[in-house]
Coordinates of N, CA, C and O in Angstrom, one line a residue:
M5 N -17.0 -10.8 13.3 CA -18.3 -11.0 12.7 C -18.2 -12.2 11.7 O -17.2 -12.3 11.0
T6 N -19.1 -13.0 11.7 CA -19.2 -14.1 10.7 C -20.5 -13.9 9.9 O -21.5 -13.5 10.4
A7 N -20.4 -14.3 8.7 CA -21.6 -14.2 7.8 C -22.5 -15.4 8.1 O -22.0 -16.5 8.4
D8 N -23.8 -15.1 8.1 CA -24.8 -16.2 8.4 C -25.1 -16.9 7.1 O -25.9 -17.9 7.1
V9 N -24.6 -16.4 6.0 CA -24.9 -16.9 4.7 C -23.8 -17.9 4.3 O -22.7 -17.5 4.3
A10 N -24.2 -19.1 3.9 CA -23.2 -20.0 3.4 C -22.6 -19.5 2.1 O -23.3 -19.0 1.2
V11 N -21.3 -19.6 2.0 CA -20.6 -19.1 0.8 C -20.8 -20.1 -0.3 O -20.4 -21.3 -0.2
T12 N -21.4 -19.6 -1.4 CA -21.6 -20.4 -2.6 C -21.2 -19.6 -3.8 O -21.0 -18.4 -3.6
S13 N -21.1 -20.2 -4.9 CA -20.7 -19.4 -6.1 C -21.7 -18.3 -6.5 O -21.3 -17.4 -7.3
D14 N -22.9 -18.4 -6.1 CA -23.9 -17.4 -6.5 C -24.2 -16.3 -5.4 O -25.1 -15.5 -5.6
V15 N -23.4 -16.3 -4.3 CA -23.6 -15.3 -3.3 C -22.3 -14.5 -3.2 O -21.2 -15.0 -2.9
A16 N -22.4 -13.2 -3.4 CA -21.3 -12.3 -3.3 C -21.2 -11.8 -1.9 O -22.3 -11.4 -1.3
Q17 N -20.1 -11.7 -1.3 CA -20.0 -11.2 0.1 C -18.8 -10.2 0.2 O -17.8 -10.4 -0.4
V18 N -19.0 -9.1 0.9 CA -18.0 -8.2 1.2 C -18.0 -8.0 2.8 O -19.1 -7.8 3.4
F19 N -16.8 -7.9 3.4 CA -16.7 -7.7 4.8 C -16.0 -6.3 5.0 O -15.0 -6.1 4.2
G20 N -16.5 -5.5 5.8 CA -15.8 -4.2 6.1 C -15.6 -4.0 7.5 O -16.3 -4.5 8.4
H21 N -14.5 -3.2 7.8 CA -14.3 -2.8 9.2 C -13.7 -1.4 9.3 O -13.1 -1.0 8.3
T22 N -13.8 -0.8 10.4 CA -13.2 0.6 10.6 C -11.7 0.4 10.8 O -11.2 -0.6 11.1
V23 N -11.1 1.6 10.8 CA -9.6 1.6 11.0 C -9.4 2.5 12.2 O -9.8 3.7 12.3
A24 N -8.8 1.9 13.3 CA -8.6 2.6 14.5 C -7.8 3.9 14.3 O -6.8 3.8 13.5
G25 N -8.2 5.0 14.8 CA -7.4 6.2 14.7 C -7.7 7.1 13.5 O -7.2 8.2 13.3
T26 N -8.5 6.5 12.6 CA -8.8 7.3 11.3 C -10.3 7.2 11.1 O -10.9 6.4 10.4
P27 N -11.1 8.1 11.8 CA -12.5 8.2 11.6 C -12.9 8.4 10.1 O -12.3 9.2 9.4
G28 N -13.9 7.6 9.6 CA -14.3 7.7 8.2 C -13.5 6.9 7.3 O -13.7 7.0 6.1
R29 N -12.6 6.1 7.7 CA -11.7 5.2 6.9 C -12.1 3.8 7.1 O -12.3 3.4 8.3
F30 N -12.3 3.0 6.1 CA -12.7 1.6 6.2 C -11.9 0.7 5.3 O -11.4 1.1 4.2
I31 N -11.8 -0.5 5.7 CA -11.2 -1.6 4.9 C -12.3 -2.5 4.5 O -13.0 -3.0 5.3
L32 N -12.3 -2.8 3.2 CA -13.3 -3.7 2.6 C -12.6 -4.9 2.1 O -11.6 -4.8 1.4
D33 N -13.1 -6.1 2.4 CA -12.5 -7.4 1.9 C -13.6 -8.1 1.1 O -14.7 -8.3 1.5
A34 N -13.2 -8.5 -0.1 CA -14.0 -9.3 -1.0 C -13.1 -10.4 -1.5 O -12.1 -10.2 -2.2
R35 N -13.4 -11.6 -1.0 CA -12.5 -12.8 -1.2 C -11.1 -12.4 -0.7 O -11.0 -12.1 0.4
E36 N -10.1 -12.5 -1.6 CA -8.8 -12.2 -1.1 C -8.3 -10.8 -1.5 O -7.2 -10.4 -1.5
N37 N -9.3 -9.9 -1.9 CA -9.0 -8.6 -2.4 C -9.4 -7.6 -1.3 O -10.4 -7.8 -0.6
H38 N -8.6 -6.5 -1.1 CA -8.8 -5.6 -0.1 C -8.8 -4.2 -0.7 O -8.0 -3.9 -1.6
L39 N -9.7 -3.3 -0.2 CA -9.9 -2.0 -0.7 C -10.1 -1.0 0.4 O -10.8 -1.3 1.4
V40 N -9.5 0.1 0.3 CA -9.7 1.2 1.3 C -10.8 2.1 0.8 O -10.9 2.4 -0.4
S41 N -11.7 2.4 1.6 CA -12.9 3.3 1.3 C -13.0 4.4 2.4 O -12.7 4.1 3.5
D42 N -13.4 5.5 2.0 CA -13.6 6.6 2.9 C -15.1 7.0 3.0 O -15.8 7.0 1.9
S43 N -15.6 7.5 4.1 CA -16.9 8.1 4.2 C -16.8 9.5 3.6 O -15.7 10.1 3.5
R44 N -17.9 10.0 3.1 CA -17.9 11.3 2.5 C -17.6 12.4 3.6 O -17.3 13.5 3.4
F45 N -17.7 12.0 4.9 CA -17.4 12.8 6.0 C -16.0 12.6 6.6 O -15.6 13.2 7.5
G46 N -15.3 11.6 6.0 CA -14.0 11.2 6.5 C -12.9 11.9 5.7 O -13.0 13.0 5.2
P47 N -11.7 11.2 5.6 CA -10.6 11.8 4.9 C -10.8 12.2 3.5 O -10.1 13.0 2.9
A48 N -11.7 11.5 2.8 CA -12.1 11.8 1.4 C -10.9 11.6 0.4 O -10.8 12.3 -0.6
E49 N -10.0 10.7 0.8 CA -8.9 10.4 -0.1 C -9.1 9.1 -0.9 O -8.7 9.0 -2.1
A50 N -9.8 8.2 -0.3 CA -10.1 6.9 -1.0 C -11.5 7.0 -1.6 O -12.3 7.9 -1.4
I51 N -11.8 5.9 -2.4 CA -13.1 5.9 -3.1 C -14.2 5.8 -2.0 O -14.0 5.3 -0.9
Q52 N -15.3 6.5 -2.3 CA -16.4 6.6 -1.4 C -17.6 5.6 -1.8 O -17.6 5.2 -2.9
A53 N -18.5 5.4 -0.9 CA -19.6 4.4 -1.1 C -20.4 4.7 -2.4 O -20.6 3.8 -3.2
G54 N -20.8 5.9 -2.6 CA -21.6 6.2 -3.9 C -20.7 5.9 -5.1 O -21.2 5.5 -6.1
E55 N -19.4 6.2 -5.0 CA -18.5 5.9 -6.1 C -18.4 4.4 -6.3 O -18.2 4.0 -7.5
L56 N -18.4 3.7 -5.3 CA -18.3 2.2 -5.4 C -19.6 1.7 -6.1 O -19.4 0.7 -6.9
L57 N -20.7 2.2 -5.9 CA -21.9 1.9 -6.6 C -21.8 2.1 -8.1 O -22.1 1.3 -8.9
L58 N -21.3 3.3 -8.4 CA -21.0 3.7 -9.8 C -20.0 2.8 -10.4 O -20.1 2.4 -11.6
A59 N -19.0 2.5 -9.7 CA -17.9 1.6 -10.2 C -18.5 0.2 -10.5 O -18.1 -0.5 -11.5
A60 N -19.4 -0.3 -9.7 CA -20.0 -1.6 -9.9 C -20.8 -1.6 -11.2 O -20.6 -2.6 -12.0
V61 N -21.6 -0.6 -11.4 CA -22.4 -0.6 -12.7 C -21.5 -0.4 -13.9 O -21.7 -1.0 -14.9
T62 N -20.4 0.4 -13.7 CA -19.5 0.6 -14.8 C -18.8 -0.7 -15.2 O -18.6 -1.1 -16.3
S63 N -18.3 -1.4 -14.1 CA -17.6 -2.7 -14.4 C -18.5 -3.7 -15.0 O -18.1 -4.4 -15.9
C64 N -19.7 -3.8 -14.5 CA -20.7 -4.7 -15.1 C -20.9 -4.4 -16.5 O -21.0 -5.3 -17.4
A65 N -21.1 -3.1 -16.9 CA -21.3 -2.8 -18.3 C -20.2 -3.2 -19.2 O -20.4 -3.8 -20.2
M66 N -18.9 -2.9 -18.8 CA -17.8 -3.3 -19.6 C -17.6 -4.8 -19.7 O -17.4 -5.3 -20.8
A67 N -17.8 -5.5 -18.6 CA -17.7 -7.0 -18.7 C -18.7 -7.6 -19.5 O -18.5 -8.5 -20.4
N68 N -20.0 -7.1 -19.4 CA -21.1 -7.7 -20.1 C -20.9 -7.4 -21.6 O -21.1 -8.3 -22.5
I69 N -20.6 -6.2 -22.0 CA -20.5 -5.8 -23.4 C -19.3 -6.5 -24.0 O -19.4 -7.1 -25.1
Q70 N -18.2 -6.6 -23.3 CA -17.0 -7.3 -23.9 C -17.3 -8.8 -24.1 O -17.0 -9.3 -25.1
S71 N -18.0 -9.4 -23.1 CA -18.3 -10.8 -23.2 C -19.3 -11.1 -24.3 O -19.1 -12.0 -25.1
N72 N -20.3 -10.3 -24.4 CA -21.3 -10.5 -25.5 C -20.7 -10.2 -26.9 O -21.0 -10.9 -27.9
A73 N -19.8 -9.2 -27.0 CA -19.1 -8.9 -28.3 C -18.2 -10.1 -28.7 O -18.3 -10.5 -29.8
E74 N -17.5 -10.7 -27.7 CA -16.7 -11.8 -28.0 C -17.5 -13.0 -28.4 O -17.2 -13.7 -29.4
A75 N -18.6 -13.3 -27.7 CA -19.4 -14.4 -28.0 C -20.1 -14.3 -29.4 O -20.3 -15.3 -30.0
D76 N -20.4 -13.1 -29.8 CA -21.1 -12.9 -31.1 C -20.1 -12.5 -32.2 O -20.5 -12.1 -33.3
D77 N -18.8 -12.6 -31.9 CA -17.7 -12.3 -32.8 C -17.9 -10.9 -33.4 O -17.8 -10.6 -34.6
I78 N -18.1 -9.9 -32.5 CA -18.3 -8.5 -32.9 C -16.9 -7.8 -32.6 O -16.5 -7.9 -31.4
P79 N -16.3 -7.2 -33.5 CA -15.0 -6.6 -33.4 C -14.9 -5.3 -32.6 O -14.6 -4.2 -33.1
V80 N -15.3 -5.3 -31.3 CA -15.2 -4.1 -30.4 C -13.7 -3.9 -30.2 O -13.0 -4.8 -29.8
T81 N -13.3 -2.6 -30.4 CA -11.9 -2.3 -30.2 C -11.6 -1.6 -28.8 O -10.5 -1.7 -28.3
H82 N -12.6 -1.0 -28.3 CA -12.5 -0.3 -27.0 C -13.8 0.0 -26.4 O -14.8 0.3 -27.1
I83 N -13.9 0.0 -25.1 CA -15.2 0.4 -24.4 C -14.8 1.4 -23.3 O -13.9 1.2 -22.5
E84 N -15.6 2.4 -23.2 CA -15.5 3.4 -22.1 C -16.9 3.6 -21.5 O -17.8 3.7 -22.3
V85 N -16.9 3.6 -20.2 CA -18.2 3.8 -19.5 C -18.0 5.0 -18.5 O -17.0 5.0 -17.8
Y86 N -18.9 5.9 -18.5 CA -18.9 7.0 -17.6 C -20.3 6.9 -16.8 O -21.3 6.9 -17.4
A87 N -20.2 6.8 -15.5 CA -21.4 6.8 -14.7 C -21.4 7.9 -13.7 O -20.3 8.3 -13.1
S88 N -22.5 8.5 -13.4 CA -22.6 9.6 -12.5 C -24.0 9.6 -11.8 O -25.0 8.9 -12.3
H89 N -24.1 10.2 -10.6 CA -25.3 10.4 -10.0 C -25.2 11.7 -9.1 O -24.1 12.2 -8.9
R90 N -26.3 12.2 -8.6 CA -26.3 13.3 -7.7 C -27.2 13.0 -6.5 O -28.3 12.5 -6.7
R91 N -26.7 13.2 -5.3 CA -27.5 13.0 -4.1 C -28.6 14.0 -4.1 O -28.5 15.1 -4.6
G92 N -29.8 13.5 -3.7 CA -31.0 14.3 -3.7 C -30.9 15.5 -2.8 O -30.3 15.4 -1.7
S93 N -31.4 16.6 -3.3 CA -31.3 17.8 -2.5 C -32.5 17.9 -1.5 O -32.4 18.2 -0.3
A94 N -33.7 17.4 -2.0 CA -34.9 17.4 -1.1 C -34.8 16.1 -0.2 O -35.3 16.2 0.9
D95 N -34.3 15.0 -0.7 CA -34.2 13.8 0.1 C -32.8 13.2 -0.1 O -32.5 12.5 -1.1
P96 N -31.8 13.6 0.8 CA -30.4 13.1 0.6 C -30.2 11.6 0.8 O -29.1 11.2 0.7
T97 N -31.3 10.9 1.1 CA -31.2 9.4 1.3 C -31.4 8.7 -0.1 O -31.4 7.5 -0.1
R98 N -31.5 9.5 -1.2 CA -31.7 8.9 -2.5 C -30.8 9.7 -3.5 O -30.4 10.8 -3.2
Y99 N -30.6 9.1 -4.6 CA -30.0 9.9 -5.7 C -31.0 10.4 -6.6 O -32.0 9.7 -6.9
E100 N -30.9 11.7 -7.0 CA -31.8 12.3 -8.0 C -31.8 11.6 -9.3 O -32.8 11.5 -10.0
F101 N -30.6 11.2 -9.7 CA -30.5 10.5 -11.0 C -29.3 9.6 -11.0 O -28.4 9.9 -10.2
T102 N -29.2 8.6 -11.8 CA -28.0 7.9 -12.1 C -28.0 7.7 -13.6 O -29.0 7.4 -14.2
E103 N -26.8 8.1 -14.1 CA -26.7 8.1 -15.6 C -25.5 7.2 -15.9 O -24.4 7.3 -15.3
V104 N -25.6 6.4 -17.0 CA -24.5 5.6 -17.5 C -24.4 5.9 -19.0 O -25.3 5.8 -19.7
R105 N -23.2 6.4 -19.3 CA -22.9 6.7 -20.7 C -21.9 5.6 -21.2 O -20.8 5.4 -20.6
I106 N -22.1 5.0 -22.4 CA -21.3 4.0 -22.9 C -20.8 4.3 -24.3 O -21.6 4.7 -25.1
D107 N -19.5 4.3 -24.5 CA -18.9 4.5 -25.8 C -18.2 3.2 -26.2 O -17.3 2.7 -25.6
I108 N -18.7 2.6 -27.3 CA -18.2 1.4 -27.8 C -17.6 1.7 -29.2 O -18.3 2.1 -30.1
R109 N -16.3 1.4 -29.3 CA -15.6 1.7 -30.5 C -15.4 0.4 -31.4 O -15.3 -0.7 -30.9
G110 N -15.4 0.7 -32.7 CA -15.1 -0.4 -33.6 C -16.4 -1.0 -34.2 O -16.4 -2.0 -34.9
V111 N -17.6 -0.4 -33.8 CA -18.9 -0.9 -34.3 C -19.7 0.3 -34.7 O -19.5 1.4 -34.3
D112 N -20.8 0.0 -35.5 CA -21.8 1.0 -35.8 C -22.8 1.2 -34.7 O -22.8 0.5 -33.7
Q113 N -23.6 2.2 -34.9 CA -24.6 2.6 -33.8 C -25.6 1.5 -33.5 O -25.8 1.2 -32.3
S114 N -26.1 0.8 -34.5 CA -27.1 -0.3 -34.2 C -26.4 -1.4 -33.5 O -27.1 -2.0 -32.6
T115 N -25.2 -1.7 -33.7 CA -24.5 -2.8 -33.0 C -24.2 -2.4 -31.6 O -24.4 -3.2 -30.6
A116 N -23.8 -1.1 -31.4 CA -23.6 -0.6 -30.1 C -24.9 -0.6 -29.3 O -24.9 -1.0 -28.1
D117 N -26.0 -0.2 -29.9 CA -27.3 -0.2 -29.2 C -27.7 -1.6 -28.8 O -28.2 -1.9 -27.7
A118 N -27.4 -2.6 -29.7 CA -27.8 -4.0 -29.4 C -26.9 -4.5 -28.2 O -27.4 -5.2 -27.3
L119 N -25.6 -4.2 -28.2 CA -24.8 -4.6 -27.1 C -25.2 -4.0 -25.8 O -25.2 -4.6 -24.7
A120 N -25.5 -2.7 -25.8 CA -26.0 -2.0 -24.6 C -27.3 -2.6 -24.1 O -27.6 -2.7 -22.9
A121 N -28.2 -2.9 -25.0 CA -29.5 -3.5 -24.7 C -29.3 -4.9 -24.0 O -30.0 -5.2 -23.0
K122 N -28.3 -5.7 -24.4 CA -28.0 -6.9 -23.8 C -27.5 -6.7 -22.4 O -27.9 -7.4 -21.4
F123 N -26.7 -5.7 -22.2 CA -26.2 -5.3 -20.9 C -27.4 -4.9 -20.0 O -27.5 -5.4 -18.9
A124 N -28.2 -4.0 -20.5 CA -29.3 -3.5 -19.7 C -30.3 -4.6 -19.3 O -30.9 -4.6 -18.2
A125 N -30.4 -5.6 -20.2 CA -31.4 -6.7 -19.9 C -30.8 -7.7 -18.9 O -31.6 -8.5 -18.3
S126 N -29.5 -7.7 -18.7 CA -29.0 -8.9 -18.0 C -28.2 -8.5 -16.7 O -27.9 -9.3 -15.9
C127 N -27.8 -7.2 -16.6 CA -26.9 -6.8 -15.4 C -27.8 -6.6 -14.2 O -28.6 -5.8 -14.1
P128 N -27.5 -7.4 -13.1 CA -28.3 -7.3 -11.9 C -28.0 -6.0 -11.2 O -28.9 -5.4 -10.5
I129 N -26.9 -5.4 -11.3 CA -26.5 -4.1 -10.7 C -27.3 -3.0 -11.3 O -28.0 -2.2 -10.7
Y130 N -27.3 -3.0 -12.6 CA -28.1 -2.0 -13.4 C -29.5 -2.1 -13.1 O -30.2 -1.1 -12.8
N131 N -30.1 -3.3 -13.1 CA -31.5 -3.5 -12.9 C -31.9 -3.2 -11.5 O -33.1 -2.8 -11.2
T132 N -31.1 -3.5 -10.5 CA -31.4 -3.2 -9.1 C -31.5 -1.7 -8.9 O -32.4 -1.2 -8.3
I133 N -30.6 -0.9 -9.5 CA -30.6 0.5 -9.5 C -31.9 1.0 -10.2 O -32.6 1.9 -9.7
R134 N -32.1 0.5 -11.4 CA -33.2 0.9 -12.3 C -34.6 0.7 -11.6 O -35.4 1.5 -11.6
R135 N -34.8 -0.5 -11.1 CA -36.1 -0.9 -10.5 C -36.2 -0.5 -9.0 O -37.3 -0.5 -8.5
G136 N -35.1 -0.4 -8.3 CA -35.2 -0.3 -6.9 C -35.4 -1.7 -6.4 O -35.8 -2.6 -7.1
S137 N -35.1 -1.9 -5.1 CA -35.2 -3.3 -4.6 C -35.3 -3.2 -3.1 O -34.8 -2.3 -2.5
G138 N -35.8 -4.2 -2.5 CA -35.9 -4.3 -1.1 C -34.5 -4.7 -0.6 O -33.6 -5.1 -1.3
I139 N -34.3 -4.4 0.7 CA -33.0 -4.7 1.3 C -33.3 -5.1 2.8 O -34.2 -4.6 3.4
E140 N -32.6 -6.1 3.2 CA -32.8 -6.6 4.6 C -31.6 -6.0 5.5 O -30.5 -6.1 5.1
L141 N -32.0 -5.5 6.6 CA -31.0 -4.9 7.5 C -31.0 -5.8 8.8 O -32.1 -5.9 9.5
I142 N -29.9 -6.4 9.2 CA -29.8 -7.2 10.4 C -28.7 -6.6 11.2 O -27.6 -6.4 10.8
V143 N -29.0 -6.2 12.5 CA -28.1 -5.5 13.4 C -27.9 -6.4 14.6 O -28.9 -6.8 15.2
T144 N -26.7 -6.5 15.0 CA -26.3 -7.3 16.2 C -25.4 -6.4 17.1 O -24.4 -6.0 16.6
A145 N -25.8 -6.2 18.3 CA -24.9 -5.5 19.3 C -23.8 -6.4 19.8 O -24.1 -7.6 20.1
Q146 N -22.7 -5.8 20.0 CA -21.5 -6.5 20.6 C -21.0 -5.7 21.8 O -20.2 -4.8 21.6
P147 N -21.6 -5.9 23.0 CA -21.1 -5.1 24.1 C -19.7 -5.3 24.4 O -19.1 -6.3 24.0
R148 N -19.1 -4.3 25.0 CA -17.6 -4.4 25.4 C -17.5 -5.6 26.3 O -18.4 -5.9 27.1
P149 N -16.4 -6.3 26.3 CA -16.3 -7.5 27.1 C -16.5 -7.3 28.6 O -17.1 -8.2 29.3
H150 N -16.3 -6.1 29.2 CA -16.5 -5.9 30.6 C -17.9 -5.5 30.9 O -18.3 -5.4 32.1
E151 N -18.7 -5.3 29.9 CA -20.1 -4.9 30.2 C -21.0 -6.1 29.9 O -20.9 -6.8 29.0
S152 N -22.0 -6.2 30.8 CA -23.0 -7.2 30.6 C -24.2 -6.5 29.9 O -24.2 -5.2 29.8
N153 N -25.2 -7.2 29.4 CA -26.3 -6.5 28.8 C -27.0 -5.6 29.8 O -27.5 -4.6 29.4
G154 N -27.1 -6.0 31.0 CA -27.7 -5.2 32.1 C -27.0 -3.9 32.2 O -27.6 -2.8 32.3
C155 N -25.7 -3.9 32.2 CA -24.9 -2.6 32.4 C -25.1 -1.7 31.2 O -25.3 -0.5 31.3
A156 N -25.2 -2.3 30.0 CA -25.4 -1.5 28.8 C -26.8 -0.9 28.8 O -27.0 0.3 28.5
R157 N -27.8 -1.6 29.3 CA -29.2 -1.0 29.4 C -29.2 0.1 30.5 O -29.8 1.1 30.2
Q158 N -28.5 -0.1 31.6 CA -28.5 0.9 32.6 C -27.8 2.2 32.1 O -28.3 3.3 32.3
R159 N -26.8 2.0 31.3 CA -26.1 3.2 30.8 C -27.0 3.9 29.8 O -27.1 5.1 29.7
A160 N -27.7 3.2 29.0 CA -28.6 3.8 28.0 C -29.8 4.5 28.6 O -30.2 5.5 28.1
S161 N -30.3 4.0 29.7 CA -31.4 4.6 30.4 C -31.0 5.8 31.3 O -31.8 6.6 31.7
G162 N -29.7 5.8 31.7 CA -29.3 6.9 32.5 C -29.2 6.6 34.0 O -28.5 7.3 34.7
S163 N -29.9 5.6 34.5 CA -29.8 5.2 35.9 C -30.2 3.8 36.1 O -31.0 3.2 35.3
A164 N -29.6 3.2 37.1 CA -29.9 1.8 37.4 C -31.3 1.6 38.0 O -31.9 0.5 37.9
D165 N -31.9 2.7 38.5 CA -33.3 2.6 39.1 C -34.4 2.6 38.1 O -35.5 2.4 38.4
S166 N -34.1 2.9 36.8 CA -35.2 3.1 35.9 C -35.7 1.9 35.3 O -36.6 1.9 34.5
E167 N -35.2 0.7 35.6 CA -35.6 -0.5 35.0 C -36.9 -1.0 35.7 O -37.2 -0.9 36.8

């Protein structure tokens, strides 16, 4: 598979593929970094998709707060972020809530609040979750090399006479 988007500094891309013989196990590639991920229905040993979403907002919070503290010469000594969500019981295609808790050490409450506000105002991951966003889904079939599109259609319809 090749990406249709030209790689530029403002476009993040991740490529993923399945692992033969291990249902529910995936390899994700981002630039030169590789990560194992599992489906919630798979081996459940590696980080799962929902946890990756939480990891993204957690990482963005720490990077943003640390960067702003350094830029403003604020003596932050330590940052901890805890993020959680729960899959919807009525609608399992959504999360009922997403919560981000931030502990900023070495500063008073008003400074911590100001750093958190800068994070909330500027992090695209946080704001995409907060506001919701559209998403485009593009699907391309790749028939097995020995099948033509006609064979694949016949198989899907159950008989060659149904066309």
